[in-house]
């Protein structure tokens, strides 16, 4: 069983510093605090949780689970959550799941061990029943993730409408041969099911057929976008436009398409998603769907805080609307 000395060694800090972090001492840098949290998580160290629970003490720490912190969407989302948390005298502990259900479960177990007060899940790999079991240890809030019956506290954006808005724009521009890159599988359940639904609805309403060879799955990065462009360049029947699941993927498509001599948007229109700063840096700049990341982060933490304080909170849905940002790529 690990002890405080093991945590100190793992974090590369003194035992005194680790003790200050565990006891939520204010005069510890965020960098050192995060190093201790990560060491505690890796070693499954439980710092006198039983005694803390008996004293009724709060850790003043909220865990935030993301799939990839390198994704700018999650970087900006976590930044907003952290700022609001700090204003309310809370710290956040960032957990990167890499879409691993095993990692996610280990993070949830920290709630059971009373090492954190609550968890914000910006990524979900477990079934709802598994997550629900951990709510007896503290509040769990889903952020931009949801289950169909919404039994867990949730702050989410209308992904169906966001996808429909984007695809409908392409259709209105006269494109009918539309490819689609999803972050999950092209299925009715699972990751990106709501965006899949929005894509399907828009195409069905326009009575435009969907070609299976123009569907790309598990796409998240610039590298994935480059790969898509290469695959399109080899097709005998090529799409006129592509709706991607993120601006990262869209940027990869644009860069590689131009390298291959495919003109954007003249020969291939590209539509992104998120409206990351990256969207304005490519040439051409990316037409995309804007997600209100700052509002999403703020509303999510405020909901978490209300659950911890056992008071009602009304989410302002009017500020959580997506919008189309027209630039040059489509």
Short mmCIF file of C-alpha atoms in Angstrom, two decimals:
data_model
loop_
_atom_site.label_atom_id
_atom_site.label_comp_id
_atom_site.label_asym_id
_atom_site.label_seq_id
_atom_site.Cartn_x
_atom_site.Cartn_y
_atom_site.Cartn_z
CA UNK A 1 0.00 0.00 0.00
CA UNK A 2 1.36 3.42 -0.96
CA UNK A 3 2.09 6.09 1.61
CA UNK A 4 2.71 9.82 1.54
CA UNK A 5 6.45 9.29 0.99
CA UNK A 6 5.71 7.25 -2.13
CA UNK A 7 3.53 10.07 -3.44
CA UNK A 8 6.27 12.61 -2.75
CA UNK A 9 8.85 10.49 -4.57
CA UNK A 10 6.52 9.94 -7.53
CA UNK A 11 5.72 13.65 -7.78
CA UNK A 12 9.35 14.70 -7.27
CA UNK A 13 8.39 16.89 -4.31
CA UNK A 14 8.91 16.96 -0.56
CA UNK A 15 6.62 15.17 1.88
CA UNK A 16 5.76 18.57 3.36
CA UNK A 17 4.56 19.85 -0.01
CA UNK A 18 2.44 16.74 -0.56
CA UNK A 19 0.95 17.21 2.90
CA UNK A 20 0.07 20.83 2.09
CA UNK A 21 -1.70 19.74 -1.09
CA UNK A 22 -3.62 16.98 0.71
CA UNK A 23 -4.75 19.47 3.34
CA UNK A 24 -5.66 22.03 0.66
CA UNK A 25 -3.08 24.58 1.82
CA UNK A 26 -3.50 27.78 -0.26
CA UNK A 27 0.21 28.53 -0.79
CA UNK A 28 1.05 25.75 -3.24
CA UNK A 29 1.56 26.38 -6.95
CA UNK A 30 -0.93 24.90 -9.40
CA UNK A 31 1.90 22.97 -11.10
CA UNK A 32 2.95 21.25 -7.86
CA UNK A 33 -0.66 20.63 -6.87
CA UNK A 34 -1.36 18.93 -10.20
CA UNK A 35 1.81 16.82 -9.88
CA UNK A 36 0.65 15.56 -6.48
CA UNK A 37 -2.85 14.80 -7.77
CA UNK A 38 -1.43 12.79 -10.66
CA UNK A 39 0.92 10.87 -8.37
CA UNK A 40 -1.94 10.11 -5.97
CA UNK A 41 -4.07 8.83 -8.83
CA UNK A 42 -1.31 6.64 -10.28
CA UNK A 43 -0.53 5.13 -6.87
CA UNK A 44 -4.20 4.91 -5.81
CA UNK A 45 -3.16 6.72 -2.64
CA UNK A 46 -5.92 7.48 -0.17
CA UNK A 47 -4.93 10.30 2.22
CA UNK A 48 -6.73 9.55 5.48
CA UNK A 49 -10.07 9.63 3.74
CA UNK A 50 -11.86 7.92 6.62
CA UNK A 51 -10.73 10.60 9.05
CA UNK A 52 -11.62 13.35 6.59
CA UNK A 53 -15.07 11.86 6.06
CA UNK A 54 -15.66 11.62 9.81
CA UNK A 55 -14.73 15.29 10.16
CA UNK A 56 -17.10 16.13 7.32
CA UNK A 57 -14.34 17.92 5.44
CA UNK A 58 -14.47 18.78 1.77
CA UNK A 59 -11.42 18.29 -0.41
CA UNK A 60 -12.46 21.35 -2.46
CA UNK A 61 -11.33 19.37 -5.52
CA UNK A 62 -13.44 18.50 -8.56
CA UNK A 63 -12.25 15.89 -11.03
CA UNK A 64 -12.70 16.60 -14.75
CA UNK A 65 -12.51 13.68 -17.18
CA UNK A 66 -11.62 14.45 -20.81
CA UNK A 67 -10.68 12.05 -23.63
CA UNK A 68 -7.69 14.08 -24.92
CA UNK A 69 -6.45 17.29 -23.34
CA UNK A 70 -4.53 17.98 -26.57
CA UNK A 71 -7.85 18.53 -28.35
CA UNK A 72 -8.31 22.33 -28.28
CA UNK A 73 -12.05 21.96 -27.57
CA UNK A 74 -11.32 20.23 -24.27
CA UNK A 75 -8.37 22.50 -23.47
CA UNK A 76 -10.59 25.58 -23.67
CA UNK A 77 -13.44 23.82 -21.87
CA UNK A 78 -11.20 22.79 -18.96
CA UNK A 79 -9.73 26.29 -18.83
CA UNK A 80 -13.20 27.79 -18.36
CA UNK A 81 -14.17 25.21 -15.72
CA UNK A 82 -10.91 25.88 -13.86
CA UNK A 83 -11.47 29.64 -13.82
CA UNK A 84 -15.01 29.33 -12.47
CA UNK A 85 -13.86 26.73 -9.94
CA UNK A 86 -11.09 29.02 -8.68
CA UNK A 87 -13.57 31.86 -8.23
CA UNK A 88 -15.49 29.53 -5.93
CA UNK A 89 -12.41 28.37 -3.96
CA UNK A 90 -12.23 24.98 -5.69
CA UNK A 91 -9.37 23.27 -7.51
CA UNK A 92 -9.78 20.93 -10.44
CA UNK A 93 -7.98 17.66 -11.09
CA UNK A 94 -7.69 16.79 -14.79
CA UNK A 95 -8.07 13.15 -15.83
CA UNK A 96 -7.29 12.10 -19.40
CA UNK A 97 -9.11 8.88 -20.25
CA UNK A 98 -7.83 8.34 -23.80
CA UNK A 99 -11.25 6.73 -24.31
CA UNK A 100 -10.28 3.90 -21.95
CA UNK A 101 -13.09 2.51 -19.80
CA UNK A 102 -10.48 1.08 -17.40
CA UNK A 103 -8.90 4.50 -16.83
CA UNK A 104 -12.31 6.10 -16.44
CA UNK A 105 -13.27 3.57 -13.77
CA UNK A 106 -10.07 4.30 -11.83
CA UNK A 107 -10.98 8.01 -11.85
CA UNK A 108 -14.50 7.28 -10.61
CA UNK A 109 -13.01 5.24 -7.77
CA UNK A 110 -11.27 8.39 -6.48
CA UNK A 111 -14.74 9.74 -5.73
CA UNK A 112 -15.51 6.62 -3.69
CA UNK A 113 -12.23 7.12 -1.80
CA UNK A 114 -13.23 10.71 -0.98
CA UNK A 115 -10.14 12.11 -2.67
CA UNK A 116 -12.36 14.45 -4.69
CA UNK A 117 -15.77 16.02 -4.00
CA UNK A 118 -17.32 15.41 -7.42
CA UNK A 119 -16.61 14.53 -11.03
CA UNK A 120 -17.40 16.34 -14.28
CA UNK A 121 -17.41 13.85 -17.14
CA UNK A 122 -16.62 15.43 -20.52
CA UNK A 123 -16.14 11.92 -21.89
CA UNK A 124 -18.08 8.75 -21.09
CA UNK A 125 -16.97 5.16 -21.64
CA UNK A 126 -18.98 3.34 -18.95
CA UNK A 127 -22.64 2.36 -19.04
CA UNK A 128 -24.98 4.64 -17.13
CA UNK A 129 -25.62 1.97 -14.50
CA UNK A 130 -21.91 1.84 -13.62
CA UNK A 131 -21.63 5.62 -13.32
CA UNK A 132 -24.88 5.87 -11.36
CA UNK A 133 -23.44 3.55 -8.70
CA UNK A 134 -20.74 6.11 -7.88
CA UNK A 135 -23.19 8.99 -7.29
CA UNK A 136 -23.71 7.76 -3.73
CA UNK A 137 -20.18 9.02 -3.02
CA UNK A 138 -20.63 12.48 -4.54
CA UNK A 139 -22.18 14.37 -7.46
CA UNK A 140 -21.35 13.44 -11.06
CA UNK A 141 -22.21 15.86 -13.87
CA UNK A 142 -22.10 15.01 -17.56
CA UNK A 143 -20.71 17.82 -19.73
CA UNK A 144 -21.67 17.71 -23.41
CA UNK A 145 -22.32 13.99 -22.97
CA UNK A 146 -25.68 12.43 -22.23
CA UNK A 147 -27.64 9.24 -21.84
CA UNK A 148 -31.03 8.88 -23.48
CA UNK A 149 -33.03 8.88 -20.23
CA UNK A 150 -31.05 11.75 -18.64
CA UNK A 151 -30.99 10.26 -15.13
CA UNK A 152 -27.66 11.92 -14.38
CA UNK A 153 -27.26 15.72 -14.06
CA UNK A 154 -26.34 16.92 -17.54
CA UNK A 155 -25.28 20.09 -19.34
CA UNK A 156 -25.23 19.45 -23.06
CA UNK A 157 -25.50 21.14 -26.42
CA UNK A 158 -27.98 20.06 -29.08
CA UNK A 159 -25.62 18.02 -31.24
CA UNK A 160 -28.46 16.83 -33.48
CA UNK A 161 -29.34 20.40 -34.37
CA UNK A 162 -25.68 21.39 -34.74
CA UNK A 163 -25.04 18.65 -37.29
CA UNK A 164 -28.32 19.34 -39.08
CA UNK A 165 -27.45 23.04 -39.29
CA UNK A 166 -24.09 22.29 -40.89
CA UNK A 167 -25.26 19.67 -43.39
CA UNK A 168 -28.30 21.73 -44.33
CA UNK A 169 -25.98 24.66 -45.11
CA UNK A 170 -23.98 22.47 -47.50
CA UNK A 171 -27.19 21.29 -49.15
CA UNK A 172 -28.40 24.88 -49.55
CA UNK A 173 -25.11 25.71 -51.27
CA UNK A 174 -25.98 23.09 -53.88
CA UNK A 175 -23.78 20.24 -52.66
CA UNK A 176 -25.39 16.80 -52.77
CA UNK A 177 -22.39 14.47 -52.83
CA UNK A 178 -21.54 14.94 -49.16
CA UNK A 179 -19.02 12.92 -47.15
CA UNK A 180 -19.10 12.71 -43.36
CA UNK A 181 -16.33 12.17 -40.79
CA UNK A 182 -17.60 11.12 -37.35
CA UNK A 183 -15.72 10.82 -34.09
CA UNK A 184 -17.30 7.45 -33.34
CA UNK A 185 -18.93 4.78 -35.44
CA UNK A 186 -21.72 5.64 -37.88
CA UNK A 187 -24.36 4.08 -35.65
CA UNK A 188 -27.58 5.05 -33.87
CA UNK A 189 -25.96 4.35 -30.49
CA UNK A 190 -22.57 5.18 -29.03
CA UNK A 191 -20.24 8.12 -29.61
CA UNK A 192 -21.46 10.92 -31.86
CA UNK A 193 -24.88 9.27 -32.21
CA UNK A 194 -26.58 12.68 -32.01
CA UNK A 195 -24.45 14.19 -34.77
CA UNK A 196 -25.01 11.04 -36.83
CA UNK A 197 -28.73 11.57 -36.35
CA UNK A 198 -28.50 15.21 -37.42
CA UNK A 199 -26.52 14.25 -40.53
CA UNK A 200 -29.03 11.53 -41.43
CA UNK A 201 -32.01 13.82 -40.87
CA UNK A 202 -30.65 16.61 -43.05
CA UNK A 203 -29.81 14.21 -45.88
CA UNK A 204 -33.18 12.46 -45.61
CA UNK A 205 -35.13 15.74 -45.56
CA UNK A 206 -33.34 16.77 -48.77
CA UNK A 207 -33.90 13.28 -50.22
CA UNK A 208 -30.16 12.98 -50.88
CA UNK A 209 -28.66 9.47 -50.64
CA UNK A 210 -25.77 8.65 -48.29
CA UNK A 211 -22.88 6.68 -49.78
CA UNK A 212 -21.15 4.31 -47.38
CA UNK A 213 -17.74 4.86 -49.01
CA UNK A 214 -17.98 8.54 -48.09
CA UNK A 215 -18.39 7.80 -44.37
CA UNK A 216 -15.24 8.02 -42.23
CA UNK A 217 -15.27 6.79 -38.62
CA UNK A 218 -13.21 7.38 -35.46
CA UNK A 219 -11.81 10.67 -36.77
CA UNK A 220 -10.39 13.11 -34.20
CA UNK A 221 -7.10 14.66 -35.30
CA UNK A 222 -5.37 16.62 -38.05
CA UNK A 223 -3.67 13.37 -39.01
CA UNK A 224 -7.07 11.73 -39.42
CA UNK A 225 -8.12 14.59 -41.70
CA UNK A 226 -5.02 14.17 -43.85
CA UNK A 227 -5.79 10.47 -44.20
CA UNK A 228 -9.35 11.27 -45.30
CA UNK A 229 -8.10 13.61 -48.03
CA UNK A 230 -5.75 10.93 -49.32
CA UNK A 231 -8.56 8.38 -49.42
CA UNK A 232 -10.84 10.80 -51.27
CA UNK A 233 -8.12 11.52 -53.84
CA UNK A 234 -8.05 7.82 -54.76
CA UNK A 235 -11.81 7.51 -55.30
CA UNK A 236 -13.33 7.19 -58.76
CA UNK A 237 -16.51 8.87 -57.53
CA UNK A 238 -15.46 11.73 -55.28
CA UNK A 239 -17.63 13.79 -52.90
CA UNK A 240 -18.15 17.51 -53.49
CA UNK A 241 -18.13 18.39 -49.79
CA UNK A 242 -17.32 16.89 -46.41
CA UNK A 243 -18.81 17.57 -42.97
CA UNK A 244 -16.21 16.81 -40.29
CA UNK A 245 -16.63 16.26 -36.57
CA UNK A 246 -14.03 18.85 -35.56
CA UNK A 247 -11.97 21.75 -36.85
CA UNK A 248 -8.85 19.63 -36.32
CA UNK A 249 -10.10 17.04 -38.81
CA UNK A 250 -11.24 19.79 -41.17
CA UNK A 251 -7.80 21.43 -41.05
CA UNK A 252 -6.14 18.12 -41.86
CA UNK A 253 -8.44 17.61 -44.85
CA UNK A 254 -7.71 21.12 -46.16
CA UNK A 255 -3.93 20.92 -45.79
CA UNK A 256 -3.64 17.48 -47.39
CA UNK A 257 -6.18 18.23 -50.12
CA UNK A 258 -4.16 21.23 -51.25
CA UNK A 259 -0.99 19.16 -51.15
CA UNK A 260 -2.71 16.68 -53.48
CA UNK A 261 -3.86 19.42 -55.84
CA UNK A 262 -7.51 19.38 -54.71
CA UNK A 263 -8.86 22.93 -54.60
CA UNK A 264 -10.84 23.90 -51.48
CA UNK A 265 -13.71 24.77 -51.74
CA UNK A 266 -13.87 24.69 -55.57
CA UNK A 267 -13.39 20.92 -55.81
CA UNK A 268 -14.02 19.93 -52.19
CA UNK A 269 -15.92 22.06 -49.69
CA UNK A 270 -14.95 21.44 -46.06
CA UNK A 271 -17.14 22.11 -43.02
CA UNK A 272 -15.72 21.91 -39.50
CA UNK A 273 -17.18 21.76 -36.01
CA UNK A 274 -16.38 23.63 -32.73
CA UNK A 275 -15.05 26.99 -34.05
CA UNK A 276 -11.62 26.61 -32.50
CA UNK A 277 -9.02 29.39 -33.06
CA UNK A 278 -7.47 26.99 -35.57
CA UNK A 279 -10.46 27.57 -37.85
CA UNK A 280 -9.26 31.09 -38.65
CA UNK A 281 -5.63 30.11 -39.24
CA UNK A 282 -6.00 27.77 -42.21
CA UNK A 283 -6.11 28.93 -45.81
CA UNK A 284 -8.93 28.95 -46.66
CA UNK A 285 -10.39 29.67 -43.21
CA UNK A 286 -12.81 27.01 -42.01
CA UNK A 287 -16.58 27.36 -42.21
CA UNK A 288 -17.74 25.66 -39.03
CA UNK A 289 -20.35 25.14 -36.33
CA UNK A 290 -19.62 27.18 -33.21
CA UNK A 291 -20.05 25.52 -29.83
CA UNK A 292 -20.33 28.02 -26.92
CA UNK A 293 -17.47 26.47 -24.95
CA UNK A 294 -17.17 29.15 -22.27
CA UNK A 295 -20.86 29.05 -21.43
CA UNK A 296 -20.80 25.25 -21.43
CA UNK A 297 -17.94 25.21 -18.91
CA UNK A 298 -19.55 27.86 -16.71
CA UNK A 299 -22.97 26.20 -16.62
CA UNK A 300 -21.41 22.80 -15.93
CA UNK A 301 -19.43 23.98 -12.91
CA UNK A 302 -22.36 26.00 -11.58
CA UNK A 303 -24.52 22.88 -11.73
CA UNK A 304 -21.83 20.90 -9.89
CA UNK A 305 -21.59 23.61 -7.23
CA UNK A 306 -25.36 23.62 -6.72
CA UNK A 307 -25.33 19.84 -6.20
CA UNK A 308 -22.53 20.11 -3.64
CA UNK A 309 -24.44 22.86 -1.84
CA UNK A 310 -27.74 20.98 -2.18
CA UNK A 311 -29.57 23.87 -3.80
CA UNK A 312 -31.54 24.08 -7.07
CA UNK A 313 -29.96 25.47 -10.23
CA UNK A 314 -31.68 26.31 -13.50
CA UNK A 315 -29.47 25.86 -16.57
CA UNK A 316 -29.78 28.74 -19.03
CA UNK A 317 -30.41 26.84 -22.26
CA UNK A 318 -30.73 30.03 -24.28
CA UNK A 319 -26.97 30.54 -23.96
CA UNK A 320 -26.15 27.01 -25.10
CA UNK A 321 -27.17 27.36 -28.75
CA UNK A 322 -24.87 26.40 -31.62
CA UNK A 323 -24.45 28.65 -34.64
CA UNK A 324 -23.04 28.51 -38.16
CA UNK A 325 -19.86 30.52 -38.82
CA UNK A 326 -19.40 31.07 -42.55
CA UNK A 327 -15.81 31.58 -43.70
CA UNK A 328 -14.08 30.39 -46.87
CA UNK A 329 -13.82 26.58 -46.90
CA UNK A 330 -17.49 25.99 -47.77
#
